XYZ file of C-alpha atoms in Angstrom:
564
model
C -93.950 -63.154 -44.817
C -96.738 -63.267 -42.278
C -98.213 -60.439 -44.136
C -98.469 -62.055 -47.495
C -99.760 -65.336 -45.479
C -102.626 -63.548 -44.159
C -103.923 -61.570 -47.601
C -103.656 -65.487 -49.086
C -105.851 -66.668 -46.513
C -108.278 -64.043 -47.122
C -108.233 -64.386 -50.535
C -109.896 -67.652 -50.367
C -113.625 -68.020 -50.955
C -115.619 -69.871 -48.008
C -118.542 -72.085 -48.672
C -118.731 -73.612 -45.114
C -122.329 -76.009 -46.240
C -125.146 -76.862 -45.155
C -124.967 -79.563 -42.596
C -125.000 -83.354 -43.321
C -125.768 -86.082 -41.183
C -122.716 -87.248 -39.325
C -119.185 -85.082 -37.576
C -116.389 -84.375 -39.235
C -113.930 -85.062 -36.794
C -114.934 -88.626 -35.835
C -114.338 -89.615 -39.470
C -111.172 -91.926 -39.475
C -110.514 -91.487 -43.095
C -110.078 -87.583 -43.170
C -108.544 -87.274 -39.954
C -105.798 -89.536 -41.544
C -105.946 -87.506 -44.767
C -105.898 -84.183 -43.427
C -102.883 -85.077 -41.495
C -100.716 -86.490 -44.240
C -101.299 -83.656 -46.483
C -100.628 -80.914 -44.251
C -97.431 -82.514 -43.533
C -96.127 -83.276 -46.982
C -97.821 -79.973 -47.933
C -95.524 -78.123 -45.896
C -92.462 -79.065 -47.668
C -93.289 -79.061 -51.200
C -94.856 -75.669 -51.055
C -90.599 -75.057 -50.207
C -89.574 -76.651 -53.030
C -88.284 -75.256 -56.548
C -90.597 -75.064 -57.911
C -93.258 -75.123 -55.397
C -96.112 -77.709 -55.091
C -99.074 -75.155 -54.293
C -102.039 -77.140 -54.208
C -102.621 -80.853 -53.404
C -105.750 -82.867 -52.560
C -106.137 -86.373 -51.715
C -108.962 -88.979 -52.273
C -110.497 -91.908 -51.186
C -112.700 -93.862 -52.922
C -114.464 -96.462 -50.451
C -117.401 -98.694 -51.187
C -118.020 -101.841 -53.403
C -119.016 -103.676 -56.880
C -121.474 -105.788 -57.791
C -122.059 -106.907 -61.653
C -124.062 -109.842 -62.584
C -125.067 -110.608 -66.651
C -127.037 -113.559 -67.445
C -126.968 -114.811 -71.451
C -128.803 -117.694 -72.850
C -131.070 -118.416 -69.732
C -127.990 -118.650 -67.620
C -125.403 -116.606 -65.227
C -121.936 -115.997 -67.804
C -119.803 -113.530 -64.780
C -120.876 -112.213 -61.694
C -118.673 -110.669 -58.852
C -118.592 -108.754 -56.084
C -115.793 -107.195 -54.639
C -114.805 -104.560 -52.413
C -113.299 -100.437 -53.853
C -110.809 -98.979 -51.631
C -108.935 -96.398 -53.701
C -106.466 -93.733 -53.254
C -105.645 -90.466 -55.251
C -103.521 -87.681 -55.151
C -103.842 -84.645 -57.344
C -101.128 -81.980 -56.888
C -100.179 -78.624 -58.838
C -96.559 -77.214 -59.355
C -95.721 -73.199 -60.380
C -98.628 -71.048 -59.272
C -102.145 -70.825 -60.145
C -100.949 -68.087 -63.381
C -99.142 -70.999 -65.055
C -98.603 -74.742 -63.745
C -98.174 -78.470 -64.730
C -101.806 -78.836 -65.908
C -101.471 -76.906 -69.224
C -102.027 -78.115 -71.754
C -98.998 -78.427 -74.587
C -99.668 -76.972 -77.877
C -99.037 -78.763 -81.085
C -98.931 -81.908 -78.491
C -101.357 -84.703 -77.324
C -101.266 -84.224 -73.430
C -103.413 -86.226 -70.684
C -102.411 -87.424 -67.543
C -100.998 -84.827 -65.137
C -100.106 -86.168 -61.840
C -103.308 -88.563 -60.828
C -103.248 -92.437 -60.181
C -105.687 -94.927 -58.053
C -104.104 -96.838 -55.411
C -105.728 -99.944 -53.578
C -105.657 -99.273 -49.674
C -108.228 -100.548 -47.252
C -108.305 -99.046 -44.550
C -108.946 -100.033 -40.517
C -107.869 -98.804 -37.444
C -104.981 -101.711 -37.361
C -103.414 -100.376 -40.945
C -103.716 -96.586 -40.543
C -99.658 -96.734 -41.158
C -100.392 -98.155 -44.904
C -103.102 -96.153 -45.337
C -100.734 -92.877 -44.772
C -98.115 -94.327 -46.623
C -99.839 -94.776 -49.822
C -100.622 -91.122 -49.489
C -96.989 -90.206 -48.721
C -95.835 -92.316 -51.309
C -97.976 -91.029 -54.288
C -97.829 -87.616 -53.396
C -93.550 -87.745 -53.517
C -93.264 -89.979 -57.002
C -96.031 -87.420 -58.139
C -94.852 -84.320 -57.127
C -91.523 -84.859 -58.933
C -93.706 -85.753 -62.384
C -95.469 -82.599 -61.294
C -92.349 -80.524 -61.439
C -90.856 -81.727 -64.293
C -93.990 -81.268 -66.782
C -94.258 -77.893 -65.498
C -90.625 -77.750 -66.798
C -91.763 -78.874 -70.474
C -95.292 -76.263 -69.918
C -92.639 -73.409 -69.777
C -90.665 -74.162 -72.778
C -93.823 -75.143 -74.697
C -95.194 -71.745 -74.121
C -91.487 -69.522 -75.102
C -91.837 -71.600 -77.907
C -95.279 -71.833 -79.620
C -97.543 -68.709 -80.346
C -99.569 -66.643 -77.720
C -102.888 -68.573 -76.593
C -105.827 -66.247 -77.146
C -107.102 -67.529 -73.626
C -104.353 -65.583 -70.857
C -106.992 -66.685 -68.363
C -105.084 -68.556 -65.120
C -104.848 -72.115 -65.232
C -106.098 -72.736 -61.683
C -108.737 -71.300 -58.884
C -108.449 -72.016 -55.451
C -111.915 -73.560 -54.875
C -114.263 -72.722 -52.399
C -113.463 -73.912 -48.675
C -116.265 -76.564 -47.654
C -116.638 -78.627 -44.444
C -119.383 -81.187 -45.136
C -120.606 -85.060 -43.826
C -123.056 -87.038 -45.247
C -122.800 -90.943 -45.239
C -125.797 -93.643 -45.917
C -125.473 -97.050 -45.212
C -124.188 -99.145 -48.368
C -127.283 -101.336 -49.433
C -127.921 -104.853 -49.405
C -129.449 -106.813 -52.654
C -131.126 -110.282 -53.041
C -128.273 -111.448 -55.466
C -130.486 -114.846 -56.121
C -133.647 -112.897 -56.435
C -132.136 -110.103 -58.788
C -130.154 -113.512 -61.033
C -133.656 -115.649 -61.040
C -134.762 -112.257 -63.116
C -132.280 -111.755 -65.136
C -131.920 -115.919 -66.291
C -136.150 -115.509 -66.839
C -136.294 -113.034 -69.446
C -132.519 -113.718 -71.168
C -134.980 -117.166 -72.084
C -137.345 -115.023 -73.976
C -134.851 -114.346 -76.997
C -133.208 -117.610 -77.386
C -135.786 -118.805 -79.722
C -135.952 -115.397 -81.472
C -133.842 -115.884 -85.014
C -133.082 -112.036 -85.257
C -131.154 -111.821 -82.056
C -128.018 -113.236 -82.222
C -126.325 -111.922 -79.279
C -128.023 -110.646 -76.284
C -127.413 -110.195 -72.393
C -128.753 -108.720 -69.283
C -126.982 -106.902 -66.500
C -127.351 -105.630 -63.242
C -124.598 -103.657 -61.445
C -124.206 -101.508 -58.520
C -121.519 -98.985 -56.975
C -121.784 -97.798 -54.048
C -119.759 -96.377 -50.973
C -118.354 -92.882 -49.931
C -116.120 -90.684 -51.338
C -113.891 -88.789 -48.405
C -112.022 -85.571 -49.796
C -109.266 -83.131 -48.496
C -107.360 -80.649 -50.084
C -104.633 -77.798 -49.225
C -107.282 -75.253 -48.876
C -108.532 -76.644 -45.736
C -111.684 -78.062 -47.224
C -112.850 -81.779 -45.722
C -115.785 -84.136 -47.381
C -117.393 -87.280 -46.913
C -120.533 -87.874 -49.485
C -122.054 -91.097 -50.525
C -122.744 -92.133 -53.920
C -125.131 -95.268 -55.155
C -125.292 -95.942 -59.007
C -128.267 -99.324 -58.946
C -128.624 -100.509 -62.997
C -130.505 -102.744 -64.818
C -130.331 -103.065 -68.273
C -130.756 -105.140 -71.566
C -128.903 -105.439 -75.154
C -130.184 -107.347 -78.320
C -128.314 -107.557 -81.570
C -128.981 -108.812 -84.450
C -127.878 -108.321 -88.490
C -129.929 -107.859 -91.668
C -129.301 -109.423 -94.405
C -127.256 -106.918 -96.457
C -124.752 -107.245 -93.090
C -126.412 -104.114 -90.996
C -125.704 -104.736 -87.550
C -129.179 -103.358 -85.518
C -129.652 -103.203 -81.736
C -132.312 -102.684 -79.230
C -131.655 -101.344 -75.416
C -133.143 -100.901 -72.432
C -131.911 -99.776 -68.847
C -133.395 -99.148 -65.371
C -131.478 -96.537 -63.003
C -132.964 -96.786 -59.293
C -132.011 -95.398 -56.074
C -132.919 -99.505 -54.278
C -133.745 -103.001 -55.144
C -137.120 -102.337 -54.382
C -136.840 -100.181 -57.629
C -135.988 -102.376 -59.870
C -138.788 -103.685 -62.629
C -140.971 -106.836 -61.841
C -140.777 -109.668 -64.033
C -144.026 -108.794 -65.788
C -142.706 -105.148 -66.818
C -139.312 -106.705 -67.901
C -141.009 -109.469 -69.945
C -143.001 -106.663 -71.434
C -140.603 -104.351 -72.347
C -138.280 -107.365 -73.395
C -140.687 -108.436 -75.734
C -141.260 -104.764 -77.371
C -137.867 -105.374 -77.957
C -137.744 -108.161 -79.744
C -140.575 -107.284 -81.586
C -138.639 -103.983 -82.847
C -135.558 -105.543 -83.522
C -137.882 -108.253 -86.201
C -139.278 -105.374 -87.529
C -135.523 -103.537 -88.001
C -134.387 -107.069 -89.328
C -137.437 -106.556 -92.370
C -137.588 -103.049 -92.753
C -136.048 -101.208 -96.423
C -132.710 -99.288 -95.906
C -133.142 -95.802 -95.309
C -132.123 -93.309 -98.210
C -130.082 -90.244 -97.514
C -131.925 -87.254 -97.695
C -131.920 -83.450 -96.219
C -135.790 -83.660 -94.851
C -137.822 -82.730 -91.670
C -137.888 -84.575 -88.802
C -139.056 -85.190 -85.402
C -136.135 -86.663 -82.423
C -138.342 -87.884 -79.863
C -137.432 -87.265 -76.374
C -134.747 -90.238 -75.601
C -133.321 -89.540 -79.086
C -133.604 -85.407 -78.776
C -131.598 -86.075 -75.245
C -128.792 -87.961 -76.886
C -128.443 -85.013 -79.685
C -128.527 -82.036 -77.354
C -125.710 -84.202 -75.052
C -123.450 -85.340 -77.992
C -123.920 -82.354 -80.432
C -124.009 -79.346 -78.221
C -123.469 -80.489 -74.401
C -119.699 -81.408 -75.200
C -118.968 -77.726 -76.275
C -120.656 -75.605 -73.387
C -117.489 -77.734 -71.049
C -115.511 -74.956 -70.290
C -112.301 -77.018 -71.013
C -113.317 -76.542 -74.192
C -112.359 -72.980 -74.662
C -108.984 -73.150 -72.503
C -107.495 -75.344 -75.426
C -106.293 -73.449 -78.691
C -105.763 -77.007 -79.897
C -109.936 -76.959 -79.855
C -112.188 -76.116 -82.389
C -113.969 -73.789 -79.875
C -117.511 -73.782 -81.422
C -118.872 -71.027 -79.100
C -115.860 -68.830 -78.360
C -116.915 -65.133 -78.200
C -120.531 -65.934 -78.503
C -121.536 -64.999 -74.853
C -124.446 -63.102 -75.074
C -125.556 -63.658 -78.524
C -127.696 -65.823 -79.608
C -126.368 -69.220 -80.816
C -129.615 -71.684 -80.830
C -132.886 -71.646 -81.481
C -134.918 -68.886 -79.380
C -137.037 -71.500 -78.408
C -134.523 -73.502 -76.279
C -133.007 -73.317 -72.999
C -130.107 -75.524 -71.753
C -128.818 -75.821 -68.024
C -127.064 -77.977 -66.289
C -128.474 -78.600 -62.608
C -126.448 -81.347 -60.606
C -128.686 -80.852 -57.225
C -131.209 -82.393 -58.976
C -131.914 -85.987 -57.831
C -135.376 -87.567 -59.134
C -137.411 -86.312 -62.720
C -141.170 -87.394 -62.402
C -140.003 -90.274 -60.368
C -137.052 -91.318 -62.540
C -133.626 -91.180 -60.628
C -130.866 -89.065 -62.388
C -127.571 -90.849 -62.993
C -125.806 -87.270 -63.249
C -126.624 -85.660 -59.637
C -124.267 -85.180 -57.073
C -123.285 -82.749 -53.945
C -119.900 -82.001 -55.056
C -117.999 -82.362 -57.500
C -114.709 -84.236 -57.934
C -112.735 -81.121 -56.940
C -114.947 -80.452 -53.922
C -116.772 -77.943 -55.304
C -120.280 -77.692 -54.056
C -122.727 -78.139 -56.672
C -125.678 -76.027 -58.199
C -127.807 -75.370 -61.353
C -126.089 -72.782 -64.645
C -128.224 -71.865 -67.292
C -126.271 -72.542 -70.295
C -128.326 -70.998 -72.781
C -131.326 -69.060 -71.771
C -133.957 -68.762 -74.484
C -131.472 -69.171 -77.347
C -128.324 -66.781 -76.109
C -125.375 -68.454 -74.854
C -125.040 -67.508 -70.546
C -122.341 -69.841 -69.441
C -119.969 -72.929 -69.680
C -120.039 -75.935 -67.234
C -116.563 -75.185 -65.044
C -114.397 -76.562 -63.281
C -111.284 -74.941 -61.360
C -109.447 -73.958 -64.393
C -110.726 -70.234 -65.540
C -111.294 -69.362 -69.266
C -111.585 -65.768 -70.022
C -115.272 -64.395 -68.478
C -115.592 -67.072 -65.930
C -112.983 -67.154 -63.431
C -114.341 -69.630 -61.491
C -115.524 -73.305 -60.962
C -119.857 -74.050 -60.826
C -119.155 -77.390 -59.699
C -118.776 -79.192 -62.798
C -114.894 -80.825 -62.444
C -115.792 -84.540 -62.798
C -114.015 -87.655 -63.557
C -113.425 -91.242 -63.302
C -111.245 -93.118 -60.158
C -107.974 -92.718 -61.803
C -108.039 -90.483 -64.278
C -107.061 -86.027 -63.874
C -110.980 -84.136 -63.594
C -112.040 -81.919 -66.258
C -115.725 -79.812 -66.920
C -117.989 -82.212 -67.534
C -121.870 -82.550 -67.925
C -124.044 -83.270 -65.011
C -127.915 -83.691 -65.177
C -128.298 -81.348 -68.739
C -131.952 -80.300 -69.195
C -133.183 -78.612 -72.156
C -136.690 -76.934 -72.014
C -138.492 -75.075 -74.490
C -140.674 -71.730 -73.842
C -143.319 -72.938 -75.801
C -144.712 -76.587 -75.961
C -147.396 -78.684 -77.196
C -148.868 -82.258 -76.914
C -146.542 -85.028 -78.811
C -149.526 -85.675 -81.629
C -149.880 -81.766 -82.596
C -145.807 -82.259 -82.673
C -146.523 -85.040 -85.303
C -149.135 -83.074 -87.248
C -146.457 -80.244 -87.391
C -143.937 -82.447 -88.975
C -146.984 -83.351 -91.817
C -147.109 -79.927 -92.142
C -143.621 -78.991 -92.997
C -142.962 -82.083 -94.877
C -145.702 -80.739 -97.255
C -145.096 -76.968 -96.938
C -141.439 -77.991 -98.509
C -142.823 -80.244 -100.983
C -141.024 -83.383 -99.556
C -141.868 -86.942 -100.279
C -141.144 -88.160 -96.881
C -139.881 -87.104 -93.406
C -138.617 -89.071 -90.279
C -139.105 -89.302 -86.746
C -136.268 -90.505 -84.872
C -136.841 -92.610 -81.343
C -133.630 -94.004 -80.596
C -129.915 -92.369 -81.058
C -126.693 -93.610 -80.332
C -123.484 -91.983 -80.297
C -121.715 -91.944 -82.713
C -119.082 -88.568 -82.986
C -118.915 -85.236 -82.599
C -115.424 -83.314 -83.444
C -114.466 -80.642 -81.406
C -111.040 -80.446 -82.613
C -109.375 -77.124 -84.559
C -107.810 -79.955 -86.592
C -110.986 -81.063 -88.012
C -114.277 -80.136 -88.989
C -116.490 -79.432 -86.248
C -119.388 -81.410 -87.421
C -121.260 -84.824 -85.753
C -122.258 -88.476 -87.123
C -125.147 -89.977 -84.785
C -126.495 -93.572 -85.602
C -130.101 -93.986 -85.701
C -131.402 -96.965 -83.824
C -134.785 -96.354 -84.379
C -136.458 -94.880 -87.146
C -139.733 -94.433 -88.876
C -140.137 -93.010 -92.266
C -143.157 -90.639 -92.664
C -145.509 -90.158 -95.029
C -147.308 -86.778 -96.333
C -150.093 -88.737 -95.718
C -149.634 -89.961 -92.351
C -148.306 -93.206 -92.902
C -144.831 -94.536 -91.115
C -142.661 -97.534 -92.117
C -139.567 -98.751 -90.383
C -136.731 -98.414 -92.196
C -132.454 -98.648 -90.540
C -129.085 -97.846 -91.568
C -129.286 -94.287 -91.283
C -126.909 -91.807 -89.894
C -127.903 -88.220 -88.544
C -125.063 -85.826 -89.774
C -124.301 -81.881 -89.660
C -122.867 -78.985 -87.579
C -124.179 -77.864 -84.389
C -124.907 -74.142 -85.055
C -127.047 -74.759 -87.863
C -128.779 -78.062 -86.444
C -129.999 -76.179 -83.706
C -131.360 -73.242 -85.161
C -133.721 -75.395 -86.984
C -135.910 -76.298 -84.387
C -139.082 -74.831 -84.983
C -141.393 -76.466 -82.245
C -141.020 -79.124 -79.218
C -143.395 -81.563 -77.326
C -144.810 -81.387 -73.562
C -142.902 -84.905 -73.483
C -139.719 -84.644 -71.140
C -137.846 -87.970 -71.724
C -134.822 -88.847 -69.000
C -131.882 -90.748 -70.423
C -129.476 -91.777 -68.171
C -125.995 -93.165 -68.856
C -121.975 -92.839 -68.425
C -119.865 -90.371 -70.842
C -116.445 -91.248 -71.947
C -113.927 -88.482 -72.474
C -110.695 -87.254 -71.431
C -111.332 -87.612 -68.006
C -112.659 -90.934 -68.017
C -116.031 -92.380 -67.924
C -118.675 -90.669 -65.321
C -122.393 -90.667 -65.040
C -124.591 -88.868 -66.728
C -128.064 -87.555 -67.277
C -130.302 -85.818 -69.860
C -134.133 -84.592 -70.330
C -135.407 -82.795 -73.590
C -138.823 -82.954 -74.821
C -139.194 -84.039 -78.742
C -138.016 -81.374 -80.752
C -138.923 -80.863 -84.427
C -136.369 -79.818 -86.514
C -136.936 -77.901 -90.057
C -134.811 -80.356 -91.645
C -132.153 -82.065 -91.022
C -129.731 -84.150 -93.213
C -129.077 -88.295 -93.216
C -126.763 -90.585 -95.347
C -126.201 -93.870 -95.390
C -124.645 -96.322 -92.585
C -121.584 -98.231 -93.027
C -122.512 -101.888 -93.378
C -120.381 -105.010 -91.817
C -119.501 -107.301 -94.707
C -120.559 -110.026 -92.453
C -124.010 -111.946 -93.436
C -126.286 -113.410 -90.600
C -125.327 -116.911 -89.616
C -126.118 -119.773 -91.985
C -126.511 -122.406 -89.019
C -129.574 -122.120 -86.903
C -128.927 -121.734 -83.112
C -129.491 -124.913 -80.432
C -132.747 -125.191 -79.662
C -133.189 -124.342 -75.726
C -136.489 -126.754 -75.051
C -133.795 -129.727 -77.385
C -131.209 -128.461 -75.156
C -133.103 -128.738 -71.788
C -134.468 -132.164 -72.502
């Protein structure tokens, strides 16, 4: 027995990091941690069948959301996050409770948040929320790893025999920063000033302005021995007008601001500025023709080229993506071949914090399974490299890169980080547009479009269903041969991945940042991309789907009436 203990222990990878700012040991939190779990980690690793892996979580920090709509404050709150999670795996790391169940929809697998502050006068609760998850979860643990066994004597051979876990990396690592204070009456004066500037606009009929923070430290143990405390600070300001044309197309403008402090945030004169672009855009969607469907060329400038490259090809270089036989598995196979454009490379690079000044919403040290992060090339000039990972092998890549993320609550799974695509060759944005002339007359076209603003819409990556996308346009300009560009909306981008990306033919010197939050199986977590505008050879539209609701008949109250 001692024997086999000792070629286990060796058998575990160490990533002892790079020091942090503060001690280990005098951290409250994972003293407290690291004690419970050894202790409840010594029985179930008895049981039958065996717990073999645990980790615990705590989630400490606060809120703060404040929206302000028709020159005044609708909700505001701040309040304080003190959550605790247990993970926990039953079997071995060949099969356990975390497969998935063929020819059934399967989610949760022994995670839940728990509210426990913690102080040196509650320590007792604190452990006992531990103790207490980790026993009511161990036995749900056990008992799906039950149904995993009879799911796999009775459904057909998975083409991935890859394990279903890795022990990750041991890591010892503390780094806290103070949580931030904010000028709450400063920060709502801002956002009542320029929620004024649409009330008299007659296209926007709903609008509001938000600012929100999270921030606090996340503390993380697990059976391997490894022990983290890391900060995170999420600081957002942003802005939503909507409005409806006439034939019932609901359009939308948005804006948002992701700093690292308050002293980040915009002035009033930049947010009046950019509010009033805004407005002016959403008029001009309100006028503008409908768009006609059509397979033509087209330019997605860089916000709109970093939404397509997230939502059409960043969802199926997750690993997890390949470990399902329920998936459609777009790139299965394809290592080493070339699956884009030559002219493209995609990685994924979580260490990296600012882009020309702009924070990134999608950096972080580790990841949610305390694996330390760092930069994969995805695709390297065209030729698919790697997958984002996580601790769950697929065949090729046995183990994690730091990319098992997820939301308080909610089981972790491979997930984007910062995703950057390059090209090898670039020029300036107005040769990019003198390109797009050029193809929309080499192919004898009547028009083309340039696309500034996307929004999700879907992307299937099911086996069940075609593995094809449906992106709204938010933005869009319709181009003529000769130059010219009109505004037109209710537009759709649609197609398959493989072939969408092997028709772009060029891309601009004009890296765009878009940050945001992803939802998916593993709840919503932040998220970051940069592309440059990328012209595509064509690409193929059709037609919106309309509300059947008109724009108001009643004008709205008259603020300066209203105020008087």
């Amino acid at each position: 027995m001692k024997k086999l203990i000792f070629m286990f222990l060796l058998w575990i990878p160490l990533s002892l990091s790079a020091q942090g700012n503060c001690e280990i040991k005098e951290q409250l939190p994972l003293k407290l941690m690291k004690q419970e779990l050894e202790r409840n980690f010594k029985i179930l690793k008895k049981q039958k069948p065996p717990i073999y892996y645990i980790s615990y979580t705590y989630t400490q920090g606060e809120e703060i959301s404040v929206k302000a709509v028709d020159g005044g404050i609708r909700d505001e709150f701040q309040k304080p996050v003190a959550d605790v999670e247990v993970s926990l795996r039953a079997g071995n790391p060949q099969m356990d409770n975390t497969r998935a169940l063929r020819g059934e929809y399967s989610f949760s697998y022994g995670l839940r948040p728990e509210e426990s502050t913690l102080s040196n006068k509650n320590s007792l609760d604190f452990l006992r929320r531990f103790w207490s998850e980790t026993q009511s979860l161990a036995k749900d643990a056990q008992e799906k790893l039950s149904r995993v066994q009879a799911n796999v004597r009775s459904r057909a051979e998975n083409k991935d025999k890859s394990d279903d876990f890795v022990f990750p990396p041991l890591s010892l690592y503390c780094h806290e920063e103070p949580l931030q204070t904010f000028d709450l009456q400063k920060i709502k004066d801002l956002l009542v000033a320029v929620s004024r500037l649409t009330i008299q606009e007659k296209n926007v009929l709903k609008s509001s302005f938000n600012f929100s923070v999270e921030q606090g430290h996340r503390y993380f143990v697990d059976s391997v021995g490894t022990q983290l405390k890391t900060p995170y600070a999420y600081i957002r300001l942003f802005y939503s007008l909507y409005g409806r044309g006439k034939d019932g197309l609901e359009i939308e403008r948005f804006n948002d601001y992701n700093v690292s402090a308050e002293k980040e945030l915009p002035s009033l004169q930049q947010l009046t500025e950019d509010v009033r672009k805004s407005v002016a855009e959403l008029n001009a969607l309100a006028q503008a023709a409908e768009g006609e469907a059509a397979n033509v060329p087209v330019i997605l400038k860089g916000r709109a080229a970093a939404v397509f490259v997230h939502e059409v090809m960043g969802h199926r270089l997750e690993g997890d993506q390949l470990k399902d036989a329920d998936d459609g598995q777009t790139l299965s196979g394809k290592v080493g071949q070339q699956v884009i454009s030559p002219l493209i490379t995609i990685t994924a690079d979580p260490t990296l914090t600012y882009f020309n000044g702009e924070m990134l919403r999608g950096a972080y040290e580790y990841d949610d399974e305390g694996v330390k992060s760092r930069p994969v090339v995805l695709i390297e000039n065209g030729v698919l490299r790697n997958f984002m990972m996580r601790s769950t092998p697929i065949e090729g890549f046995p183990v994690s890169n730091g990319h098992g993320r997820k939301e308080r609550g909610y089981p972790a799974a491979a997930r984007m980080s910062v995703l950057r695509t390059t090209a090898s060759e670039t020029v300036p944005y107005e040769k990019l547009e003198e390109m797009l002339l050029q193809e929309i007359k080499k192919q004898n076209k009547p028009f083309g479009f340039i696309v500034e603003d996307l929004a999700g819409g879907f992307t299937f990556t099911g086996a069940s269903m075609p593995q094809s996308f449906k992106l709204e346009t938010k933005m869009i300009y319709k181009v003529f041969p000769d130059g010219r560009k009109e505004v037109v909306r209710g537009l759709d981008v649609i197609g398959t991945p493989l072939v969408s990306f092997n028709r772009i033919i060029a891309a601009g010197n004009d890296d765009t940042v878009f940050n945001g939050s992803c939802g998916s199986v593993s709840g919503w977590v932040p998220q970051t991309n940069i592309s440059p505008s990328l012209l595509f050879e064509n690409m193929e539209f059709q037609k919106a789907e309309k509300s059947a609701f008109k724009p108001p008949v009643l004008p709205a109250p008259d603020f300066k009436q209203e105020e008087k």
